[in-house]
Structures are given as C-alpha cells and as structure tokens.
XYZ file of C-alpha atoms in Angstrom:
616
model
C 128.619 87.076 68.090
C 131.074 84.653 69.591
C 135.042 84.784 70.072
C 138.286 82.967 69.346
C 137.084 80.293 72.169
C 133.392 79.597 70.711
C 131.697 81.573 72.961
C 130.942 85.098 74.095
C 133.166 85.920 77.465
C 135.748 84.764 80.191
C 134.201 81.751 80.536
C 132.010 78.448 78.425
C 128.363 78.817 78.965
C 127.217 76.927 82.393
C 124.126 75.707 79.978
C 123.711 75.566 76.627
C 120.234 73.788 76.433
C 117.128 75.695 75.599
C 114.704 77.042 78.423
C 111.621 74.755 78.776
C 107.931 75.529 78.292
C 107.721 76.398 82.149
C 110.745 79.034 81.823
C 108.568 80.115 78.943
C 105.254 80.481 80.372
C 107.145 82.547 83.477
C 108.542 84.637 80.572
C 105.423 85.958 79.198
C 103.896 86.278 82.320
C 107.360 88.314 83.349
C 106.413 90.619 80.153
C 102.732 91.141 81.209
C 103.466 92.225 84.930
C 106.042 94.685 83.451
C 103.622 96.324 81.107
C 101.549 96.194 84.169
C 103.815 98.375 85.828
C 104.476 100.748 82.851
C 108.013 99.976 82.168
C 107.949 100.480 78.392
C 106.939 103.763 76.441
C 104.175 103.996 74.261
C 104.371 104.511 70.346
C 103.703 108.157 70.402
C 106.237 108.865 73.312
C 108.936 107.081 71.141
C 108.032 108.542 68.187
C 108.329 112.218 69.489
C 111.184 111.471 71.561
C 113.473 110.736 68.002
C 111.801 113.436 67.155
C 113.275 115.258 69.748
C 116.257 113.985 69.609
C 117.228 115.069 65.438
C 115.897 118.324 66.722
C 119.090 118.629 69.182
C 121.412 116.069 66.729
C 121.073 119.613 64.346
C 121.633 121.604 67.044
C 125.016 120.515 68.128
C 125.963 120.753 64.305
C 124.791 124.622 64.339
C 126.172 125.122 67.811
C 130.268 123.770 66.421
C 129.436 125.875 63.343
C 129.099 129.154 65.139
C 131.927 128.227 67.318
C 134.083 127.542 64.188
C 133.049 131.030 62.838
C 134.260 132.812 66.004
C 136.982 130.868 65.740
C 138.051 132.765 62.711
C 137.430 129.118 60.708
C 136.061 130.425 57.312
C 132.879 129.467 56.035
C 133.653 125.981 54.416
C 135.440 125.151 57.485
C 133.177 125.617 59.606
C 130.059 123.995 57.711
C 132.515 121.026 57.964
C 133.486 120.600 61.264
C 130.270 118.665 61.989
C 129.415 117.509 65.278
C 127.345 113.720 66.372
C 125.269 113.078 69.206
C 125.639 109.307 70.886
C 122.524 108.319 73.127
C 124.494 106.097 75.861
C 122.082 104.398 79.669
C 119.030 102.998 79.423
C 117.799 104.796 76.479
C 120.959 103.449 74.445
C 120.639 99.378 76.215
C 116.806 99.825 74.811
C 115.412 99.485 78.400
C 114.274 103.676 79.355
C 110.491 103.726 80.318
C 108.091 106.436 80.028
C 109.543 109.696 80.723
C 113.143 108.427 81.341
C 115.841 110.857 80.792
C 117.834 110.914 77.861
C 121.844 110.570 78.191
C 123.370 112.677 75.161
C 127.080 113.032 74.760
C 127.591 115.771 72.502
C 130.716 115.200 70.270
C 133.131 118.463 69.218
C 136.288 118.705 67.143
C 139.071 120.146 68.480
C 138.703 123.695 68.461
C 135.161 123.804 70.118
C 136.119 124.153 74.004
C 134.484 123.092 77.427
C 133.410 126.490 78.077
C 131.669 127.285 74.698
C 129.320 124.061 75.657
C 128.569 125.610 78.958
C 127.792 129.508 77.419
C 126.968 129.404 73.938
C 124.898 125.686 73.809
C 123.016 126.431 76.899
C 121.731 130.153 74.885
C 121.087 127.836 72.079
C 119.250 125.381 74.069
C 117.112 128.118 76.018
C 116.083 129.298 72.827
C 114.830 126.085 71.065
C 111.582 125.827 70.666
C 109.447 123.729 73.196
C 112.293 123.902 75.653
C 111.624 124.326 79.463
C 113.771 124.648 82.230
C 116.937 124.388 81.351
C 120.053 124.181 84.022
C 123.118 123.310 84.849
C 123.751 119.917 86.101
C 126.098 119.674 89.038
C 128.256 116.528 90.024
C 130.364 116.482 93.101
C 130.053 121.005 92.622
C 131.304 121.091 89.069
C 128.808 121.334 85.816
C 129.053 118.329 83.746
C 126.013 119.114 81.339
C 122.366 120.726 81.165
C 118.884 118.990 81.328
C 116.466 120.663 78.876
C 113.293 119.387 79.267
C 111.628 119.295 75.886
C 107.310 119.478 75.755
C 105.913 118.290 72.163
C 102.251 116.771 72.094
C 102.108 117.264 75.798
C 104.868 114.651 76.205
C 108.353 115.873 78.268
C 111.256 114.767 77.269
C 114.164 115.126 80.016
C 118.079 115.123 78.446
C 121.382 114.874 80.482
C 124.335 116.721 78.325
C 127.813 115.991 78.189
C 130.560 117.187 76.104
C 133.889 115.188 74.610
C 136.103 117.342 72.653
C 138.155 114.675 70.185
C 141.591 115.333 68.855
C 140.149 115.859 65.355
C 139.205 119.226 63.139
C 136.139 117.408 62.118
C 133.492 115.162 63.640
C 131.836 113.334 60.032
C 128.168 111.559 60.445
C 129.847 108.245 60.177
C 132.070 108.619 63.505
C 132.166 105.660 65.384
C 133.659 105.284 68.865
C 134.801 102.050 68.876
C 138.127 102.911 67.804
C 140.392 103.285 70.684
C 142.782 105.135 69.118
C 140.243 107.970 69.078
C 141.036 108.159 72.949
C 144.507 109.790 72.525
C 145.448 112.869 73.242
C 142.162 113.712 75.498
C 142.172 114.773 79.024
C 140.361 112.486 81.618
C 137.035 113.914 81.399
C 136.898 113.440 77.924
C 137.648 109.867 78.165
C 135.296 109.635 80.952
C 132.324 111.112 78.630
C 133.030 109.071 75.623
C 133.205 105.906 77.575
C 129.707 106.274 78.944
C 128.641 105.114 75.624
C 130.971 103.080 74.521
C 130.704 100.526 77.071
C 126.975 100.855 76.359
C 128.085 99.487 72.588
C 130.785 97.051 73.990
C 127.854 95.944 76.365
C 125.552 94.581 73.606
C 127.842 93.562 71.250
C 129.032 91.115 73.543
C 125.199 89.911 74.539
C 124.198 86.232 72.689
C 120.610 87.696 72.398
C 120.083 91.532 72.619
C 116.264 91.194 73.065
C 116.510 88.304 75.969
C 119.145 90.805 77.339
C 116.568 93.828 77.376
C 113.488 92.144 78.460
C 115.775 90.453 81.597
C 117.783 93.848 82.493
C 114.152 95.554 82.248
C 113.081 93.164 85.068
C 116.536 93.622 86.964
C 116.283 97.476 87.042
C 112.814 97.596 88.056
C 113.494 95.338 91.196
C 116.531 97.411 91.833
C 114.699 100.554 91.817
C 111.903 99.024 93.966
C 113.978 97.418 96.212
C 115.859 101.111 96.612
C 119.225 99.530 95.888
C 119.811 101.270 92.703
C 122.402 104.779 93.477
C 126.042 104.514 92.876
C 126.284 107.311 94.557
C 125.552 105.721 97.486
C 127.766 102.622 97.832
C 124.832 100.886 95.985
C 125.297 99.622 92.139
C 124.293 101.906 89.269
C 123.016 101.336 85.936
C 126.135 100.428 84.153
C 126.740 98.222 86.957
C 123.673 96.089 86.287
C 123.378 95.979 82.977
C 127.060 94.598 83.201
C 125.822 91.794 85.992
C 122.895 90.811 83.167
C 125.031 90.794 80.354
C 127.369 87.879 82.317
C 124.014 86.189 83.233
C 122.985 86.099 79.307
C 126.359 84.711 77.891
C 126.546 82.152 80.850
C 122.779 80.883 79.150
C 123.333 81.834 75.704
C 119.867 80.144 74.534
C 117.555 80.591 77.724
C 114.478 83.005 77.899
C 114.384 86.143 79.888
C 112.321 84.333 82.763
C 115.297 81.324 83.318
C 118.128 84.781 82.790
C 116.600 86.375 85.953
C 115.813 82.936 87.687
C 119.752 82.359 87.662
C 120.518 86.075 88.073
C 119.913 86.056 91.625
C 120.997 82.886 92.298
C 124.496 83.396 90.861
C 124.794 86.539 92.196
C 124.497 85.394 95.680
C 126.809 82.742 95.464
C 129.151 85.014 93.552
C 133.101 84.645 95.397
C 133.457 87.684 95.561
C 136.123 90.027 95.338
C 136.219 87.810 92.397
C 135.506 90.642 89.502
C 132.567 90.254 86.971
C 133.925 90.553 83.958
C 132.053 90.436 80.021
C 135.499 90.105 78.394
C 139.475 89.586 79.331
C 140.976 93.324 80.368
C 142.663 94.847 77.504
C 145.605 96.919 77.106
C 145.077 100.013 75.199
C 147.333 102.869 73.246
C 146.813 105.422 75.769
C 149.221 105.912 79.385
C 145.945 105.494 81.334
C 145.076 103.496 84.415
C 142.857 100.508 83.675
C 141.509 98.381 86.026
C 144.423 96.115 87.800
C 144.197 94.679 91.285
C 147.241 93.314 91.242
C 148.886 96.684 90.209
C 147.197 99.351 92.361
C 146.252 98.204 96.511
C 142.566 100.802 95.599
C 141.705 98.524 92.763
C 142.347 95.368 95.172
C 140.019 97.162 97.828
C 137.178 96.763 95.775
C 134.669 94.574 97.729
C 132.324 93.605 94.340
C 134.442 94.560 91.219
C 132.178 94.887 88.303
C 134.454 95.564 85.278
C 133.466 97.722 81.815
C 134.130 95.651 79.033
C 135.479 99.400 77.060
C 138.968 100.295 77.025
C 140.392 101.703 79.540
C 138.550 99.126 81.839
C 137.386 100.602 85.103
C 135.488 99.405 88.411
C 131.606 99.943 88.354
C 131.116 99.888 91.907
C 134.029 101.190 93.278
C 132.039 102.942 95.747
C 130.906 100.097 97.294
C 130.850 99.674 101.531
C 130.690 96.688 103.775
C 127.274 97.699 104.711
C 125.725 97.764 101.557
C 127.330 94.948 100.209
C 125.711 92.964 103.121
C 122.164 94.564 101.871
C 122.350 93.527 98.125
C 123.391 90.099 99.242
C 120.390 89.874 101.250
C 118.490 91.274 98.322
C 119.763 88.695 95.901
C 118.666 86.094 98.108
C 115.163 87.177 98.459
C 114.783 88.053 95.278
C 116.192 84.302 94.590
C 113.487 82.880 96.878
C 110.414 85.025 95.333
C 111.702 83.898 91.586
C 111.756 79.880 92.439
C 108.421 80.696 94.192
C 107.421 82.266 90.496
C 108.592 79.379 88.554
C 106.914 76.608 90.684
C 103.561 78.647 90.614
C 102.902 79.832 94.169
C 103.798 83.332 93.695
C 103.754 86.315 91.310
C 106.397 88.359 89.594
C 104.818 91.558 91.033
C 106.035 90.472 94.861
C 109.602 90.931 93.015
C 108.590 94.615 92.751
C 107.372 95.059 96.195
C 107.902 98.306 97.782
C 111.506 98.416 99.769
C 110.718 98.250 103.341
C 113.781 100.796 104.373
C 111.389 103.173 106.656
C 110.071 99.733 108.560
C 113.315 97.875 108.765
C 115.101 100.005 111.648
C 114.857 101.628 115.299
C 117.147 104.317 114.806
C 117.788 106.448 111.908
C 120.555 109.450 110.778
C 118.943 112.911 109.275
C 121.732 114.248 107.255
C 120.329 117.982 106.317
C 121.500 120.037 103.574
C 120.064 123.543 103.530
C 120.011 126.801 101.818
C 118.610 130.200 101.075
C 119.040 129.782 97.064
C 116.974 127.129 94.993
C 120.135 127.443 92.325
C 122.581 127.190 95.391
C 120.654 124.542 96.614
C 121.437 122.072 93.899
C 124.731 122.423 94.043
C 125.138 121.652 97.784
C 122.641 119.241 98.267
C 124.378 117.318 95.104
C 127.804 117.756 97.524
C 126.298 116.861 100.585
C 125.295 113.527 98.837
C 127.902 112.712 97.080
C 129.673 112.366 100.546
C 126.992 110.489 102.703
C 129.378 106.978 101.474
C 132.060 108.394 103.397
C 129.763 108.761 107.023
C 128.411 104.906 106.033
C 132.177 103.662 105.918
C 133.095 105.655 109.070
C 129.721 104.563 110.847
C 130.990 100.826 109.984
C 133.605 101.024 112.430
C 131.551 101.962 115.459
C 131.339 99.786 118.413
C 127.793 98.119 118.415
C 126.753 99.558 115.150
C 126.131 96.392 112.974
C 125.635 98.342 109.794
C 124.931 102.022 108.660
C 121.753 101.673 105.447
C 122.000 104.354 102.540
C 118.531 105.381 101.048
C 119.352 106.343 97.754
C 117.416 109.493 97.607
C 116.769 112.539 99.276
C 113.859 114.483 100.157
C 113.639 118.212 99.034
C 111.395 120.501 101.015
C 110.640 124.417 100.655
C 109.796 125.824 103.409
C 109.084 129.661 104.347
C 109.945 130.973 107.489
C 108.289 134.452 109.197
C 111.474 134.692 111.886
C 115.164 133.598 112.540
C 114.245 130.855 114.724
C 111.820 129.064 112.131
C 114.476 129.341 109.752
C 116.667 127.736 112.184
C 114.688 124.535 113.163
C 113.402 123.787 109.561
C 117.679 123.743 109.215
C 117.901 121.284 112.285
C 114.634 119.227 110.409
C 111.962 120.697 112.668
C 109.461 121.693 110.457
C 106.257 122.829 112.283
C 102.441 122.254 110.270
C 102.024 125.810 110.722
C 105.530 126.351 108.549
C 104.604 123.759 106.056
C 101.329 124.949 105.186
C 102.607 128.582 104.556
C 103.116 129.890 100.677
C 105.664 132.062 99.701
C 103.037 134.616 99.364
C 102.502 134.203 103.167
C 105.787 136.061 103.922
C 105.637 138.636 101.643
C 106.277 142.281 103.596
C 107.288 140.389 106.234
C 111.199 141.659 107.173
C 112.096 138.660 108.402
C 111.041 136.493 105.950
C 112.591 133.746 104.281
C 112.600 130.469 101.898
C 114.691 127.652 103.257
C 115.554 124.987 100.845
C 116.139 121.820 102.306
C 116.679 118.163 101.485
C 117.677 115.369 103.754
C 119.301 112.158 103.756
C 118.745 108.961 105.563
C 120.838 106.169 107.109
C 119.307 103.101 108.580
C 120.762 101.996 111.831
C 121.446 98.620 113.002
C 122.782 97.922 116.191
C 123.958 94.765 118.050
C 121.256 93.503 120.181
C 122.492 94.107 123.718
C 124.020 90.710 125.655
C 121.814 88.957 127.904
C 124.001 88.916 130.631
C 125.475 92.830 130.322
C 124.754 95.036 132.791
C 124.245 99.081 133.323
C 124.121 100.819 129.268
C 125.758 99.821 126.684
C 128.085 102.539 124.955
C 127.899 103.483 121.163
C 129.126 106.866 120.172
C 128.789 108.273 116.568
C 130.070 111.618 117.742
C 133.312 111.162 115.950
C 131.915 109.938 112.339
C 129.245 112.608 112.511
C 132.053 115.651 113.116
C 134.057 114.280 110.510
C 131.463 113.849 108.230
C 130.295 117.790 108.508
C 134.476 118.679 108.762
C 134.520 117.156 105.537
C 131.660 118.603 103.589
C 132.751 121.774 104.816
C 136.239 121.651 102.920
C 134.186 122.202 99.690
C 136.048 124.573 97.746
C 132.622 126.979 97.343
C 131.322 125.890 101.017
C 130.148 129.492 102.664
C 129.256 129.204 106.291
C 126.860 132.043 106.160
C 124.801 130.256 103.492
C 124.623 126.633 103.515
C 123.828 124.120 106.268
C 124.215 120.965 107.344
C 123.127 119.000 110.223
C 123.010 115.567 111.466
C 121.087 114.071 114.038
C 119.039 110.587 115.229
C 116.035 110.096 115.176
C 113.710 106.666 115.999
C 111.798 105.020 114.084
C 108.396 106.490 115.397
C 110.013 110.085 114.752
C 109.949 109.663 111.020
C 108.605 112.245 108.804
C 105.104 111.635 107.084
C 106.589 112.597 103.931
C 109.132 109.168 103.939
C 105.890 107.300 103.687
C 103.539 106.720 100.949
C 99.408 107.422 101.499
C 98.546 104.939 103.741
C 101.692 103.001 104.262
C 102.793 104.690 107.752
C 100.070 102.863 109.465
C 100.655 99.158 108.217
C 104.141 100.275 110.112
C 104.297 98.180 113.560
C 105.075 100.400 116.503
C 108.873 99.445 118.178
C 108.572 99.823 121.944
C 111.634 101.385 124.119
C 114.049 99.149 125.581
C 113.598 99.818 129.479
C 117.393 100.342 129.907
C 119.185 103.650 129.810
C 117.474 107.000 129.087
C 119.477 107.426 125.422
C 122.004 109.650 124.307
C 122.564 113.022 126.219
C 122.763 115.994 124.626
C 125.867 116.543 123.345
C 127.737 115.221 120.515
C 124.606 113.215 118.703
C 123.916 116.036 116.454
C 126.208 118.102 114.400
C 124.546 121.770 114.271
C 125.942 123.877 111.652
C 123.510 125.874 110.203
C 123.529 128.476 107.788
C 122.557 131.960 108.990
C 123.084 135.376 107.797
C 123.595 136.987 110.790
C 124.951 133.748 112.860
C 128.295 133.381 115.201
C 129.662 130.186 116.055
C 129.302 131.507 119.508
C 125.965 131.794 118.804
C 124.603 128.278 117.610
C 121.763 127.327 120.023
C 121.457 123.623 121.306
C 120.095 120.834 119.026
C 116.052 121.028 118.913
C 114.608 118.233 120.664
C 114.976 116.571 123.846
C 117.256 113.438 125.255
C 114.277 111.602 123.350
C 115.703 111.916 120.102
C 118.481 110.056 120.885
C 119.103 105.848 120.465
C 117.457 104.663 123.978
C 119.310 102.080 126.126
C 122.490 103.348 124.671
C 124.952 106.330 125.994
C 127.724 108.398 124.789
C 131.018 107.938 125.951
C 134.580 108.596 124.066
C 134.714 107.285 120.170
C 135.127 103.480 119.956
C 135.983 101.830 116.967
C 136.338 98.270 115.875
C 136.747 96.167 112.462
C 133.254 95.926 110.753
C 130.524 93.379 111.323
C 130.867 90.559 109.116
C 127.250 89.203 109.038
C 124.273 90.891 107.965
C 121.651 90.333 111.072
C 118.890 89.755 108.609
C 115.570 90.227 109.816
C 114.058 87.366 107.628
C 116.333 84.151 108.218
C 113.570 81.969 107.134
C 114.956 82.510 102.754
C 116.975 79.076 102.251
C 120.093 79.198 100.315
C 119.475 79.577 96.600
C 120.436 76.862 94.417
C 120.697 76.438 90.717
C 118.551 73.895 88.775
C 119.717 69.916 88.920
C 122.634 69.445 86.670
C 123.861 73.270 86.319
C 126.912 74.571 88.449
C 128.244 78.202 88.844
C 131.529 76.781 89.600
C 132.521 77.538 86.055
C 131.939 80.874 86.636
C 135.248 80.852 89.081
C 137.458 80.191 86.129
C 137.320 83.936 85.211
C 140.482 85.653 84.958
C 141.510 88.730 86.309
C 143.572 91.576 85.145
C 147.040 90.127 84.511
C-alpha cells in the first residue's frame, strides 16, 4: 500500500533497487540459522494453538451473555450482545515462536464491567477444560488480565488477558478497530487496551512487504532478546518498539530482502539523530480530548531521549522510559551488531555470532542486588512486579553520581524459594545470603519445625561502570550511592499495599567475583576472567552501601541487624563520603573500541531519513 506521496511513510525510500544475489544468499542463510535456533512453531503447535484460541473466542461470547442476563438484559438481548477477541504482539505481527504467549484483548459492550472480567471470566476460565494455572496478572500492583495456560496434545499454550469495554450495547463478529471514532467516550485504560492491537494493524498495513517485514523483525527480536536489551520496563525498548524501528527500515527499502533490511537496520539505527522521533506515518489528530504525542506541546514528550512513535491514534512514545545509560548500551549494540552483519555479508562470519549470548555478568567489576522478598508466592508477584517496575528510577538517579559512568539494567530477575529452619536464615536469604545448606532444603524439610518458613525472593541487577581513577590522583577516590539507594527503597515503600511486616527489599554491591552461580549458564562462569583488586583503598565501609529493610513478622526498626558481609562487599579503591552528584556521562566507555563506524552501502544515504517531520 502506498500514500498520497507514492510511497509508504514520512519520508521517499533511501533505495528503491532490488537486493542482489549476495543480499539473497545472506537471506536464506538468515532463515536457516533461525530455524536453527527454533524461532518458528511447528504445524501442530499452530494448529492447536487456533484451536485454542476459538475455544476462548466462544468463551468471551458466553462470558458477556451471562453478564447480560444478570444484567436483567432479556434473553434476545443478551444472545446479542456478542463479544470479539483481537490477538495483538508477536502472535498478531506473525513473528511468536514456540510456546510464546498469546496477547488477547477481550472486547465487551457497554454494560459488561471491569470487575465482571476479573470475577466471573476468571471462574469461567478455571473451569475450561485443559486449563492450568490460572492468575491474576499484576502491572505496577493493579490486575490488568489473567494467564491461563492451556495443555492440548501435550502442547501449552500461555494467554495474557485484557479487557476494553466500548461505548456500544453490542460487539457484532465484523467489529473492526480501525475506526477511531470507536475511541470515544472510554476511559484511559480502555484506550490503552484497544490500542495494543491496533497499532499492531496500523503497523502492517503500513509495511511494503509483510513477509520481508516478519522474517527481518524475527531476526531483530531474537538479537534483542540475546543481547538482553529487550524490557521496556527497564529503560530498554519493548516489542512494539521494535517492530516500529523494522517497519521504518522496510519502507525506507521497499524492494530489498530480509538479509539487506537487517544489514541497514543497524546501521541506520546507529547513525539515527536522535531525539529525532521514528515515525511510520505523520501524527494525526483524532476526535477524542486526549494527549497524543507532541514535543513541542508538553516539556515530558520533549524529554524523550529516542522517541519511537505508534503509528495508531492517539500517537504515543514507545520508549518513554528510556535513560541515558541505556541509551548509551543499545547504541553500542547497534554498532556491533552493524559490524557482525557486514562481516555476514562479505562471508567471514555467521549470522549465529548475531545471537551470541549477552555478556552482562562478564562486562563489570561492581554490581547492585536489588532484593524483593516475601512470605506469600501470590504476594510475591505482586511486589516483585513493583519492585521492578521501579529499578528505571535507581538507574536515572545512579546516572548522576560522581564517578559512576553508567548504571546497566538486566532485564530480568531471578526468583528463588528458599526455606528457612530459624529467624536469622530467613533474614540473610532477605539480604541475598543464601547458604548451600538453605538451598538444598525442601519444603518438606521444615515441616514441624516452629520456626519454619518459605521466603520468596527475586533479585535484580545493575551493572556498574565507574570512571577509571586519574593517573595522577592521590589517597581514594569518593563515590557514594547512599543517597540513590535510600531513595530508591523510600520510594518502593510508598506503594499503596506496601506492609513492612511482610515484604522486603534490600540493596547492596557486590563484585564481580561475588556473583551468584545461578546468573550463569552450565559452564559459562568459568570462561569468566578473574578482575583483580585495585591496591588502593580498602572499599566502602559499612554504612550506607546497603539499604536493609527486610520483612519480618516479629521485626522493629530498632531491631534491623547490620548488612551481612564484610567491608569486602563493597566497590574497592573507592569510599563513602556525603552524596555527590553531577550531569551524566556523555560517552559510553566501551570495552570493545576496535567496531569501526558503520556505513551504508556506496551510493545510499540516511540523510533522507532527517527529513521526517515531527508532531506539528
């Protein structure tokens, strides 16, 4: 499909010309390393998972029609009032792998309410046959759906629920979304829900070549994933995010193959002038008195450090959450992924050293715990999923530290059960001390035992790097995190459902050498090279470079005991002294300065690219 202009977005095409039988050849052998690495479903998975799916399309229809009945709605009526399913992520861009979840927004009329999808479709879900383990899911503490995990033919299927209730008495089987009129008259969740797949739609309507676009965004996500810069979350950029940043790629090369799409991907990408937003389309205006995306309008919108823009009304930021630091890491990313792809089309390297392993647990000295703990597995989801969804906010106040060059997100956490025989276990396993003698134990270890107790856990890591210390400097050098750390816990603790007595959270350093086992794959820890302690200082004392607030049942804040550990844990050769701050590092202190400056092929320029417009 093309526009008004000719062509299909803001800009012409940089390239027009069909991809040549080198770009072609790299293509297939793209397609072979990604079976290779199982990104695509088999036959009988797909098969059961539409399967699947009609299964729950008729159960949202029987779920509005017993809603309509209590409702008082007579028979007729309620038969009527319908009810649609739209698939919207990777399952709806055509790129989900095996076992993938699968995003359902579940679409009401008017008269079915938030709470009846939280009480009377979850019954109806627990009772469907083949269904396993369904719960809430919780964003930022509030429930925004259920995963049901389905089991047919020994294959699961895994689907995220959410709910838009439209302005309408009746949802017919021939709703479409793309009307934005539909949008009126909806509160801000709603629009929120419904947008998730219409952008999805807007997305690959405004593709030249949908297959070119799934077989490159394939390749993009799974080097994303890899290279463990794939979490919104956590400053990083999310799926919408880069199936937006492929999308541009495919309508700047309208004709080329997916090999030449992800060649220029990175290379555009890190020569992008950015704040300059990505954009598929111009912004549009829309019928509803809703914010849409205008840096010119709002000073948050112009704060945006990479502004990738959904091409559905009302148009909103991507990667809003977005931090100095991690810009600097995708950058990097881009460019290495640059240099491995030209290696790929010349013939002296392979597309599976794009999918290497990220190298997060090798790359740094000094590393933040962040600790989440609770009592409750059910509790435990919720405040881990807090704790988390705050971990952006102690990167950006990290990035002001004297010294501290950049604070590193990994985009997961690690969840850990551990069951404790005494107070003091339960304690350190809290504070991330978790002895072999605790983690061997079983739950039926600690049976009859009056002390007993399970301690759900799951911590979160920051990368550390600091400024290399002058030549010429003399005594320590200073760098206190005290401050970002107790602001960090002072604001996960104004939770609206935070209970002292039950949920904990700590945050300490650790080095390199003092990383869990379980951060490492079998094997992996001991390719690591061992970092040897600068000779200055004696590290961090003991105050201030942990922030102990654990839970406890029986605990006083008189009574929390010192940090576990020893001066050892903290960042040698530095020492605490009051809280510095200064503007953010600039520059990225790469490790590997040796990846030359991506260029695109002889003839082609991304300057056109720089003719996009931004929200008037």
């Amino acid at each position: 499909m093309t526009t008004e202009t000719g062509h299909l977005g803001v800009t012409p095409p940089i390239s027009t010309a069909e991809s040549n039988e080198r770009e072609k050849e790299v293509t297939a052998s793209l397609m072979e390393e990604l079976r290779q690495q199982n990104t695509f479903e088999s036959v009988e998975e797909a098969r059961t998972r539409e399967s699947v799916l009609g299964r729950v399309a008729a159960l949202v229809k029987k779920f509005v029609y017993q809603v309509s009945l209590q409702r008082g709605l007579s028979e007729a009526a309620a038969s009527a009032a319908g009810g649609k399913i739209f698939t919207f992520g990777s399952y709806r861009l055509g790129v989900h792998g095996p076992g993938s979840d699968i995003d359902t927004l579940c679409v009401v009329p008017k008269h079915v309410s938030r709470e009846d999808f939280f009480e009377v479709f979850e019954n109806m879900l627990r009772s469907m046959e083949d269904a396993t383990d369904v719960s809430q899911t919780i964003i930022l503490g509030r429930p925004r759906g259920f995963r049901s995990n389905h089991q047919d033919q020994n294959i699961r299927h895994t689907f995220r629920f959410l709910m838009a209730r439209l302005a309408l008495s009746s949802i017919p089987d021939d709703l479409s979304l793309k009307d934005d009129n539909l949008l009126r008259n909806l509160d801000e969740r709603c629009v929120r829900s419904l947008n998730g797949s219409r952008v999805n739609d807007e997305i690959l309507r405004l593709v030249p070549n949908v297959q070119v676009y799934r077989d490159s965004l394939r390749c993009i996500k799974l080097w994303a994933q890899r290279r463990a810069i794939y979490s919104n979350v956590n400053g990083f950029f999310g799926g919408v995010a880069w199936a937006i940043l492929v999308a541009r790629i495919c309508q700047l090369y309208p004709n080329a193959v997916a090999g030449a799409i992800v060649s220029r991907f990175f290379i555009i990408m890190y020569q992008w002038s950015w704040p300059q937003p990505v954009l598929l389309k111009q912004i549009e205006e829309g019928p509803l008195q809703v914010r849409v995306w205008n840096p010119k309008l709002y000073p948050a919108d112009r704060s945006h450090r990479m502004p990738i823009i959904t091409p559905a009304y009302p148009a909103m930021c991507a990667t809003h959450n977005v931090t100095q630091s991690t810009q600097m890491i995708v950058t990097e990313e881009f460019k290495k992924g640059a240099d491995i792809v030209d290696r790929v089309i010349v013939g002296t390297a392979s597309w599976s050293e794009l999918f290497a392993k990220h190298d997060f647990f090798h790359k740094y000295r000094y590393y933040l715990q962040v600790i989440a703990s609770t009592g409750d597995s059910e509790l435990h989801i919720k405040w881990a999923g807090t704790v988390e969804s705050r971990i952006r906010q102690l990167v950006m106040k990290l990035e002001y530290v004297d010294s501290l060059i950049l604070a590193h997100p990994f985009i997961k956490g690690f969840e850990q059960v551990s069951h404790c025989i005494s107070e003091e276990e339960m304690r350190a396993v809290a504070q991330g001390q978790i002895t072999d003698a605790v983690a061997k134990r079983t739950k039926a270890d600690i049976e009859g035992i009056e002390e007993g107790s399970t301690v759900y856990s799951t911590t979160f890591y920051i990368g550390l790097l600091v400024e290399p210390k002058p030549i010429n400097s003399v005594g320590p050098r200073k760098l206190d995190i005290s401050y970002p750390t107790t602001e960090f816990t002072k604001l996960v603790r104004m939770w609206e459902k935070y209970d002292e007595s039950s949920m904990g959270i700590f945050v300490r350093n650790i080095k390199s050498s003092g990383l869990p086992d379980y951060v490492f794959d079998e094997g992996e820890r001991q390719t690591s090279k061992t970092l040897k302690r600068p000779k200055s200082g004696k590290g961090f004392g003991k105050t201030n470079n942990t922030s102990p607030d654990l839970p406890n049942k029986k605990r006083r804040r008189s009574e929390v005991p010192a940090p576990v550990g020893n001066e050892d844990d903290g960042i040698p050769g530095l020492s605490l002294s009051s809280a510095t701050s200064a503007a953010p590092r600039d520059q990225y202190a790469s490790t590997d300065r040796l990846v030359r400056t991506p260029q695109l092929p002889f003839g082609e320029s991304a300057a056109v690219t720089t003719g996009a417009v931004a929200a008037q």
